[in-house]
Each structure stands twice: as C-alpha cells, then as structure tokens.
JSON list of C-alpha atoms in Angstrom, two decimals:
[
{"chain": "A", "resi": 30, "resn": "UNK", "atom": "CA", "xyz": [-40.76, -133.80, 52.55]},
{"chain": "A", "resi": 31, "resn": "UNK", "atom": "CA", "xyz": [-42.78, -130.60, 52.71]},
{"chain": "A", "resi": 32, "resn": "UNK", "atom": "CA", "xyz": [-45.60, -130.45, 50.14]},
{"chain": "A", "resi": 33, "resn": "UNK", "atom": "CA", "xyz": [-47.02, -127.07, 51.16]},
{"chain": "A", "resi": 34, "resn": "UNK", "atom": "CA", "xyz": [-46.08, -125.48, 47.81]},
{"chain": "A", "resi": 35, "resn": "UNK", "atom": "CA", "xyz": [-47.56, -128.42, 45.89]},
{"chain": "A", "resi": 36, "resn": "UNK", "atom": "CA", "xyz": [-50.82, -128.27, 47.83]},
{"chain": "A", "resi": 37, "resn": "UNK", "atom": "CA", "xyz": [-51.01, -124.52, 47.19]},
{"chain": "A", "resi": 38, "resn": "UNK", "atom": "CA", "xyz": [-50.39, -125.01, 43.45]},
{"chain": "A", "resi": 39, "resn": "UNK", "atom": "CA", "xyz": [-53.17, -127.60, 43.32]},
{"chain": "A", "resi": 40, "resn": "UNK", "atom": "CA", "xyz": [-55.63, -125.26, 45.09]},
{"chain": "A", "resi": 41, "resn": "UNK", "atom": "CA", "xyz": [-54.99, -122.60, 42.43]},
{"chain": "A", "resi": 42, "resn": "UNK", "atom": "CA", "xyz": [-55.42, -125.27, 39.75]},
{"chain": "A", "resi": 43, "resn": "UNK", "atom": "CA", "xyz": [-58.76, -126.41, 41.16]},
{"chain": "A", "resi": 44, "resn": "UNK", "atom": "CA", "xyz": [-59.96, -122.81, 41.50]},
{"chain": "A", "resi": 45, "resn": "UNK", "atom": "CA", "xyz": [-59.59, -122.50, 37.72]},
{"chain": "A", "resi": 46, "resn": "UNK", "atom": "CA", "xyz": [-60.72, -126.06, 36.89]},
{"chain": "A", "resi": 47, "resn": "UNK", "atom": "CA", "xyz": [-64.18, -125.52, 38.37]},
{"chain": "A", "resi": 48, "resn": "UNK", "atom": "CA", "xyz": [-64.84, -122.53, 36.10]},
{"chain": "A", "resi": 49, "resn": "UNK", "atom": "CA", "xyz": [-68.02, -123.17, 34.12]},
{"chain": "A", "resi": 50, "resn": "UNK", "atom": "CA", "xyz": [-66.75, -121.20, 31.11]},
{"chain": "A", "resi": 51, "resn": "UNK", "atom": "CA", "xyz": [-63.91, -123.47, 29.95]},
{"chain": "A", "resi": 52, "resn": "UNK", "atom": "CA", "xyz": [-64.07, -123.97, 26.19]},
{"chain": "A", "resi": 53, "resn": "UNK", "atom": "CA", "xyz": [-61.95, -125.59, 23.53]},
{"chain": "A", "resi": 54, "resn": "UNK", "atom": "CA", "xyz": [-58.35, -124.67, 22.80]},
{"chain": "A", "resi": 55, "resn": "UNK", "atom": "CA", "xyz": [-58.10, -122.37, 19.79]},
{"chain": "A", "resi": 56, "resn": "UNK", "atom": "CA", "xyz": [-54.73, -123.87, 18.86]},
{"chain": "A", "resi": 57, "resn": "UNK", "atom": "CA", "xyz": [-55.90, -127.51, 18.74]},
{"chain": "A", "resi": 58, "resn": "UNK", "atom": "CA", "xyz": [-54.47, -128.23, 22.21]},
{"chain": "A", "resi": 59, "resn": "UNK", "atom": "CA", "xyz": [-56.17, -130.11, 24.96]},
{"chain": "A", "resi": 60, "resn": "UNK", "atom": "CA", "xyz": [-59.61, -129.25, 26.28]},
{"chain": "A", "resi": 61, "resn": "UNK", "atom": "CA", "xyz": [-60.27, -129.00, 30.02]},
{"chain": "A", "resi": 62, "resn": "UNK", "atom": "CA", "xyz": [-61.18, -132.68, 30.41]},
{"chain": "A", "resi": 63, "resn": "UNK", "atom": "CA", "xyz": [-57.96, -133.74, 28.68]},
{"chain": "A", "resi": 64, "resn": "UNK", "atom": "CA", "xyz": [-55.91, -131.45, 30.95]},
{"chain": "A", "resi": 65, "resn": "UNK", "atom": "CA", "xyz": [-57.65, -132.95, 33.99]},
{"chain": "A", "resi": 66, "resn": "UNK", "atom": "CA", "xyz": [-57.07, -136.52, 32.74]},
{"chain": "A", "resi": 67, "resn": "UNK", "atom": "CA", "xyz": [-53.40, -135.68, 32.15]},
{"chain": "A", "resi": 68, "resn": "UNK", "atom": "CA", "xyz": [-53.07, -134.32, 35.69]},
{"chain": "A", "resi": 69, "resn": "UNK", "atom": "CA", "xyz": [-54.68, -137.46, 37.09]},
{"chain": "A", "resi": 70, "resn": "UNK", "atom": "CA", "xyz": [-52.30, -139.66, 35.11]},
{"chain": "A", "resi": 71, "resn": "UNK", "atom": "CA", "xyz": [-49.19, -137.68, 36.10]},
{"chain": "A", "resi": 72, "resn": "UNK", "atom": "CA", "xyz": [-50.21, -137.62, 39.76]},
{"chain": "A", "resi": 73, "resn": "UNK", "atom": "CA", "xyz": [-50.86, -141.37, 39.81]},
{"chain": "A", "resi": 74, "resn": "UNK", "atom": "CA", "xyz": [-47.56, -142.08, 38.04]},
{"chain": "A", "resi": 75, "resn": "UNK", "atom": "CA", "xyz": [-45.66, -139.84, 40.45]},
{"chain": "A", "resi": 76, "resn": "UNK", "atom": "CA", "xyz": [-47.36, -141.43, 43.46]},
{"chain": "A", "resi": 77, "resn": "UNK", "atom": "CA", "xyz": [-46.37, -144.85, 42.11]},
{"chain": "A", "resi": 78, "resn": "UNK", "atom": "CA", "xyz": [-42.74, -143.71, 41.91]},
{"chain": "A", "resi": 79, "resn": "UNK", "atom": "CA", "xyz": [-42.87, -142.29, 45.46]},
{"chain": "A", "resi": 80, "resn": "UNK", "atom": "CA", "xyz": [-44.33, -145.54, 46.79]},
{"chain": "A", "resi": 81, "resn": "UNK", "atom": "CA", "xyz": [-41.79, -147.54, 44.80]},
{"chain": "A", "resi": 82, "resn": "UNK", "atom": "CA", "xyz": [-38.89, -145.65, 46.36]},
{"chain": "A", "resi": 83, "resn": "UNK", "atom": "CA", "xyz": [-40.46, -146.05, 49.81]},
{"chain": "A", "resi": 84, "resn": "UNK", "atom": "CA", "xyz": [-40.69, -149.81, 49.24]},
{"chain": "A", "resi": 85, "resn": "UNK", "atom": "CA", "xyz": [-37.02, -150.04, 48.33]},
{"chain": "A", "resi": 86, "resn": "UNK", "atom": "CA", "xyz": [-37.59, -150.48, 44.59]},
{"chain": "A", "resi": 87, "resn": "UNK", "atom": "CA", "xyz": [-35.82, -148.39, 41.99]},
{"chain": "A", "resi": 88, "resn": "UNK", "atom": "CA", "xyz": [-38.70, -147.12, 39.82]},
{"chain": "A", "resi": 89, "resn": "UNK", "atom": "CA", "xyz": [-38.45, -144.92, 36.75]},
{"chain": "A", "resi": 90, "resn": "UNK", "atom": "CA", "xyz": [-40.66, -142.01, 35.71]},
{"chain": "A", "resi": 91, "resn": "UNK", "atom": "CA", "xyz": [-41.75, -141.73, 32.07]},
{"chain": "A", "resi": 92, "resn": "UNK", "atom": "CA", "xyz": [-44.59, -139.34, 31.29]},
{"chain": "A", "resi": 93, "resn": "UNK", "atom": "CA", "xyz": [-45.37, -140.53, 27.76]},
{"chain": "A", "resi": 94, "resn": "UNK", "atom": "CA", "xyz": [-48.44, -142.54, 28.84]},
{"chain": "A", "resi": 95, "resn": "UNK", "atom": "CA", "xyz": [-49.70, -139.37, 30.55]},
{"chain": "A", "resi": 96, "resn": "UNK", "atom": "CA", "xyz": [-49.66, -137.62, 27.16]},
{"chain": "A", "resi": 97, "resn": "UNK", "atom": "CA", "xyz": [-51.29, -140.41, 25.16]},
{"chain": "A", "resi": 98, "resn": "UNK", "atom": "CA", "xyz": [-54.71, -139.35, 23.79]},
{"chain": "A", "resi": 99, "resn": "UNK", "atom": "CA", "xyz": [-56.11, -142.88, 24.03]},
{"chain": "A", "resi": 100, "resn": "UNK", "atom": "CA", "xyz": [-55.15, -143.02, 27.70]},
{"chain": "A", "resi": 101, "resn": "UNK", "atom": "CA", "xyz": [-56.58, -139.56, 28.36]},
{"chain": "A", "resi": 102, "resn": "UNK", "atom": "CA", "xyz": [-59.84, -140.50, 26.62]},
{"chain": "A", "resi": 103, "resn": "UNK", "atom": "CA", "xyz": [-59.99, -143.70, 28.70]},
{"chain": "A", "resi": 104, "resn": "UNK", "atom": "CA", "xyz": [-59.61, -141.71, 31.92]},
{"chain": "A", "resi": 105, "resn": "UNK", "atom": "CA", "xyz": [-62.27, -139.20, 30.83]},
{"chain": "A", "resi": 106, "resn": "UNK", "atom": "CA", "xyz": [-64.69, -142.02, 29.91]},
{"chain": "A", "resi": 107, "resn": "UNK", "atom": "CA", "xyz": [-64.35, -143.51, 33.40]},
{"chain": "A", "resi": 108, "resn": "UNK", "atom": "CA", "xyz": [-65.99, -140.41, 34.88]},
{"chain": "A", "resi": 109, "resn": "UNK", "atom": "CA", "xyz": [-69.62, -139.33, 34.36]},
{"chain": "A", "resi": 110, "resn": "UNK", "atom": "CA", "xyz": [-68.68, -135.68, 33.88]},
{"chain": "A", "resi": 111, "resn": "UNK", "atom": "CA", "xyz": [-66.21, -132.92, 34.62]},
{"chain": "A", "resi": 112, "resn": "UNK", "atom": "CA", "xyz": [-67.33, -132.58, 38.25]},
{"chain": "A", "resi": 113, "resn": "UNK", "atom": "CA", "xyz": [-66.51, -136.24, 38.90]},
{"chain": "A", "resi": 114, "resn": "UNK", "atom": "CA", "xyz": [-63.21, -135.93, 37.03]},
{"chain": "A", "resi": 115, "resn": "UNK", "atom": "CA", "xyz": [-62.22, -132.88, 39.08]},
{"chain": "A", "resi": 116, "resn": "UNK", "atom": "CA", "xyz": [-63.10, -134.75, 42.29]},
{"chain": "A", "resi": 117, "resn": "UNK", "atom": "CA", "xyz": [-60.92, -137.67, 41.22]},
{"chain": "A", "resi": 118, "resn": "UNK", "atom": "CA", "xyz": [-57.99, -135.41, 40.33]},
{"chain": "A", "resi": 119, "resn": "UNK", "atom": "CA", "xyz": [-58.40, -133.65, 43.68]},
{"chain": "A", "resi": 120, "resn": "UNK", "atom": "CA", "xyz": [-58.35, -137.03, 45.48]},
{"chain": "A", "resi": 121, "resn": "UNK", "atom": "CA", "xyz": [-55.28, -138.22, 43.55]},
{"chain": "A", "resi": 122, "resn": "UNK", "atom": "CA", "xyz": [-53.45, -134.96, 44.25]},
{"chain": "A", "resi": 123, "resn": "UNK", "atom": "CA", "xyz": [-54.20, -135.37, 47.97]},
{"chain": "A", "resi": 124, "resn": "UNK", "atom": "CA", "xyz": [-52.93, -138.95, 47.89]},
{"chain": "A", "resi": 125, "resn": "UNK", "atom": "CA", "xyz": [-49.72, -137.84, 46.18]},
{"chain": "A", "resi": 126, "resn": "UNK", "atom": "CA", "xyz": [-49.17, -135.04, 48.71]},
{"chain": "A", "resi": 127, "resn": "UNK", "atom": "CA", "xyz": [-49.97, -137.30, 51.65]},
{"chain": "A", "resi": 128, "resn": "UNK", "atom": "CA", "xyz": [-47.43, -139.95, 50.64]},
{"chain": "A", "resi": 129, "resn": "UNK", "atom": "CA", "xyz": [-44.80, -137.39, 49.59]},
{"chain": "A", "resi": 130, "resn": "UNK", "atom": "CA", "xyz": [-45.17, -135.78, 53.03]},
{"chain": "A", "resi": 131, "resn": "UNK", "atom": "CA", "xyz": [-43.89, -139.04, 54.47]},
{"chain": "A", "resi": 132, "resn": "UNK", "atom": "CA", "xyz": [-40.69, -139.15, 52.40]},
{"chain": "A", "resi": 133, "resn": "UNK", "atom": "CA", "xyz": [-37.52, -139.09, 54.46]},
{"chain": "A", "resi": 134, "resn": "UNK", "atom": "CA", "xyz": [-34.65, -136.89, 53.32]},
{"chain": "A", "resi": 135, "resn": "UNK", "atom": "CA", "xyz": [-32.82, -140.03, 52.27]},
{"chain": "A", "resi": 136, "resn": "UNK", "atom": "CA", "xyz": [-35.74, -141.32, 50.18]},
{"chain": "A", "resi": 137, "resn": "UNK", "atom": "CA", "xyz": [-36.32, -137.87, 48.65]},
{"chain": "A", "resi": 138, "resn": "UNK", "atom": "CA", "xyz": [-32.67, -137.85, 47.51]},
{"chain": "A", "resi": 139, "resn": "UNK", "atom": "CA", "xyz": [-32.96, -141.16, 45.59]},
{"chain": "A", "resi": 140, "resn": "UNK", "atom": "CA", "xyz": [-32.15, -140.64, 41.93]},
{"chain": "A", "resi": 141, "resn": "UNK", "atom": "CA", "xyz": [-35.04, -141.64, 39.67]},
{"chain": "A", "resi": 142, "resn": "UNK", "atom": "CA", "xyz": [-34.31, -142.27, 35.98]},
{"chain": "A", "resi": 143, "resn": "UNK", "atom": "CA", "xyz": [-36.74, -139.84, 34.33]},
{"chain": "A", "resi": 144, "resn": "UNK", "atom": "CA", "xyz": [-38.00, -139.25, 30.80]},
{"chain": "A", "resi": 145, "resn": "UNK", "atom": "CA", "xyz": [-40.19, -136.17, 30.30]},
{"chain": "A", "resi": 146, "resn": "UNK", "atom": "CA", "xyz": [-41.76, -134.97, 27.07]},
{"chain": "A", "resi": 147, "resn": "UNK", "atom": "CA", "xyz": [-44.05, -132.04, 26.27]},
{"chain": "A", "resi": 148, "resn": "UNK", "atom": "CA", "xyz": [-45.42, -131.08, 22.85]},
{"chain": "A", "resi": 149, "resn": "UNK", "atom": "CA", "xyz": [-43.31, -133.82, 21.23]},
{"chain": "A", "resi": 150, "resn": "UNK", "atom": "CA", "xyz": [-40.21, -132.18, 22.68]},
{"chain": "A", "resi": 151, "resn": "UNK", "atom": "CA", "xyz": [-37.80, -134.00, 25.00]},
{"chain": "A", "resi": 152, "resn": "UNK", "atom": "CA", "xyz": [-37.48, -132.03, 28.22]},
{"chain": "A", "resi": 153, "resn": "UNK", "atom": "CA", "xyz": [-35.52, -134.46, 30.38]},
{"chain": "A", "resi": 154, "resn": "UNK", "atom": "CA", "xyz": [-33.80, -137.80, 29.96]},
{"chain": "A", "resi": 155, "resn": "UNK", "atom": "CA", "xyz": [-31.66, -138.35, 33.04]},
{"chain": "A", "resi": 156, "resn": "UNK", "atom": "CA", "xyz": [-31.88, -139.37, 36.68]},
{"chain": "A", "resi": 157, "resn": "UNK", "atom": "CA", "xyz": [-33.20, -136.71, 39.06]},
{"chain": "A", "resi": 158, "resn": "UNK", "atom": "CA", "xyz": [-33.74, -136.77, 42.83]},
{"chain": "A", "resi": 159, "resn": "UNK", "atom": "CA", "xyz": [-37.26, -137.87, 43.72]},
{"chain": "A", "resi": 160, "resn": "UNK", "atom": "CA", "xyz": [-37.76, -134.57, 45.57]},
{"chain": "A", "resi": 161, "resn": "UNK", "atom": "CA", "xyz": [-37.09, -132.70, 42.31]},
{"chain": "A", "resi": 162, "resn": "UNK", "atom": "CA", "xyz": [-39.80, -134.69, 40.54]},
{"chain": "A", "resi": 163, "resn": "UNK", "atom": "CA", "xyz": [-42.33, -133.84, 43.24]},
{"chain": "A", "resi": 164, "resn": "UNK", "atom": "CA", "xyz": [-41.21, -130.23, 43.62]},
{"chain": "A", "resi": 165, "resn": "UNK", "atom": "CA", "xyz": [-41.25, -129.81, 39.83]},
{"chain": "A", "resi": 166, "resn": "UNK", "atom": "CA", "xyz": [-44.97, -130.44, 39.94]},
{"chain": "A", "resi": 167, "resn": "UNK", "atom": "CA", "xyz": [-45.37, -127.46, 42.29]},
{"chain": "A", "resi": 168, "resn": "UNK", "atom": "CA", "xyz": [-42.98, -125.10, 40.54]},
{"chain": "A", "resi": 169, "resn": "UNK", "atom": "CA", "xyz": [-43.72, -125.91, 36.91]},
{"chain": "A", "resi": 170, "resn": "UNK", "atom": "CA", "xyz": [-46.22, -128.61, 35.99]},
{"chain": "A", "resi": 171, "resn": "UNK", "atom": "CA", "xyz": [-49.29, -127.64, 38.01]},
{"chain": "A", "resi": 172, "resn": "UNK", "atom": "CA", "xyz": [-48.91, -123.86, 37.39]},
{"chain": "A", "resi": 173, "resn": "UNK", "atom": "CA", "xyz": [-48.42, -124.48, 33.64]},
{"chain": "A", "resi": 174, "resn": "UNK", "atom": "CA", "xyz": [-51.63, -126.48, 33.44]},
{"chain": "A", "resi": 175, "resn": "UNK", "atom": "CA", "xyz": [-53.41, -123.88, 35.59]},
{"chain": "A", "resi": 176, "resn": "UNK", "atom": "CA", "xyz": [-52.49, -121.29, 32.95]},
{"chain": "A", "resi": 177, "resn": "UNK", "atom": "CA", "xyz": [-53.54, -123.71, 30.23]},
{"chain": "A", "resi": 178, "resn": "UNK", "atom": "CA", "xyz": [-57.00, -124.08, 31.80]},
{"chain": "A", "resi": 179, "resn": "UNK", "atom": "CA", "xyz": [-57.27, -120.31, 32.31]},
{"chain": "A", "resi": 180, "resn": "UNK", "atom": "CA", "xyz": [-56.56, -119.86, 28.61]},
{"chain": "A", "resi": 181, "resn": "UNK", "atom": "CA", "xyz": [-59.62, -122.01, 27.86]},
{"chain": "A", "resi": 182, "resn": "UNK", "atom": "CA", "xyz": [-61.98, -119.51, 29.50]},
{"chain": "A", "resi": 183, "resn": "UNK", "atom": "CA", "xyz": [-64.60, -118.16, 27.12]},
{"chain": "A", "resi": 184, "resn": "UNK", "atom": "CA", "xyz": [-65.07, -114.39, 26.87]},
{"chain": "A", "resi": 185, "resn": "UNK", "atom": "CA", "xyz": [-68.32, -113.01, 25.40]},
{"chain": "A", "resi": 186, "resn": "UNK", "atom": "CA", "xyz": [-68.90, -116.27, 23.57]},
{"chain": "A", "resi": 187, "resn": "UNK", "atom": "CA", "xyz": [-65.43, -116.40, 22.06]},
{"chain": "A", "resi": 188, "resn": "UNK", "atom": "CA", "xyz": [-62.13, -117.96, 23.00]},
{"chain": "A", "resi": 189, "resn": "UNK", "atom": "CA", "xyz": [-59.61, -115.93, 24.93]},
{"chain": "A", "resi": 190, "resn": "UNK", "atom": "CA", "xyz": [-57.58, -113.65, 22.65]},
{"chain": "A", "resi": 191, "resn": "UNK", "atom": "CA", "xyz": [-54.31, -114.98, 21.24]},
{"chain": "A", "resi": 192, "resn": "UNK", "atom": "CA", "xyz": [-52.35, -112.69, 23.53]},
{"chain": "A", "resi": 193, "resn": "UNK", "atom": "CA", "xyz": [-53.56, -114.92, 26.39]},
{"chain": "A", "resi": 194, "resn": "UNK", "atom": "CA", "xyz": [-52.86, -118.19, 24.63]},
{"chain": "A", "resi": 195, "resn": "UNK", "atom": "CA", "xyz": [-50.37, -120.75, 25.80]},
{"chain": "A", "resi": 196, "resn": "UNK", "atom": "CA", "xyz": [-47.11, -119.25, 27.00]},
{"chain": "A", "resi": 197, "resn": "UNK", "atom": "CA", "xyz": [-43.77, -120.77, 26.11]},
{"chain": "A", "resi": 198, "resn": "UNK", "atom": "CA", "xyz": [-43.62, -122.49, 29.50]},
{"chain": "A", "resi": 199, "resn": "UNK", "atom": "CA", "xyz": [-47.23, -123.72, 29.45]},
{"chain": "A", "resi": 200, "resn": "UNK", "atom": "CA", "xyz": [-47.56, -127.04, 27.66]},
{"chain": "A", "resi": 201, "resn": "UNK", "atom": "CA", "xyz": [-50.04, -127.33, 24.85]},
{"chain": "A", "resi": 202, "resn": "UNK", "atom": "CA", "xyz": [-50.49, -130.92, 25.88]}
]
C-alpha cells in the first residue's frame, strides 16, 4: 500500500503542531495537547488493526477510546511536555506508515468492521476495506485535525476569529 499521501498529511500536521502560539479552543473543544493525544491514540489503534489483519486475525476498529477525555489526559500525562508528545505522535505516525506500506493488495482489501464517532455523532458503523481506513486518515482525519490545530493559533493575544473556527468537516473533538 502506498502511504505517500498519509506521510504528506502528517508533515503538514506537524508543521502546525510545533507552532508556539497554540492556545485554547474558543468553543470548548480540544486544546493542542488533546488533539495530539487523540492522534496518537488513533494512529496506535489503526496500526493495531493493520497488524491484526497482517497476522490473519479479523480485528475491528472503534474510535471511541480515542475520543475519551480520561484516555487523552492519560496519554498527555505520560509525556513531560508538548515537545515530547509531538515526538511520540511523529514516531507513531511513522510506525503506522511503515507497516501500512507493507500491506499487500489482498490484505488492504480485507473488510474491517468499523465504528467511527465525532462530536457525539455517528459517522460510520459498517465494514470498510482496511485501505479505506488508512487512506481516510490522509484524506480526512489528519487534515481535519491540522485545521483544528491551526484554529488554535493566537493572534495579537486573542483567539483566532470565529470566521476561522472549526469548519463543518473539522472535528471539534
């Protein structure tokens, strides 16, 4: 499987994540550390599914634990600061891309029962090809959270104006 698009999406994400001016969400959404913890959790869960398929298992993907505030706080607490958290997310993203690169066409076509939520809204509850889960990170998930982080940038000591707040496709959490 080709992960060029996913690697490119992550590079754009990390370009924004290292910004020193990331503040709090004006709408009560996640802060930068929570977005990073969520990305780490999603990437680890996706990598587990990829490895499961490679092993011959029939794993499922359910992102609810990746949205859980207690879990996100636990992940944040395991890192001494944002720089360490970014490094860990970068490492996990590389691991995911490295193992997804090794997927055969047959393995990438395996249907994975999937349950995806965002903002307490059900997005998906059906089997999808493993390749679609991985490619969905590149086409939707990573860019949405890149925009979410960009919306946290502080301008002249204030949050970004509402016109730059979360778009309909960018998850609040």
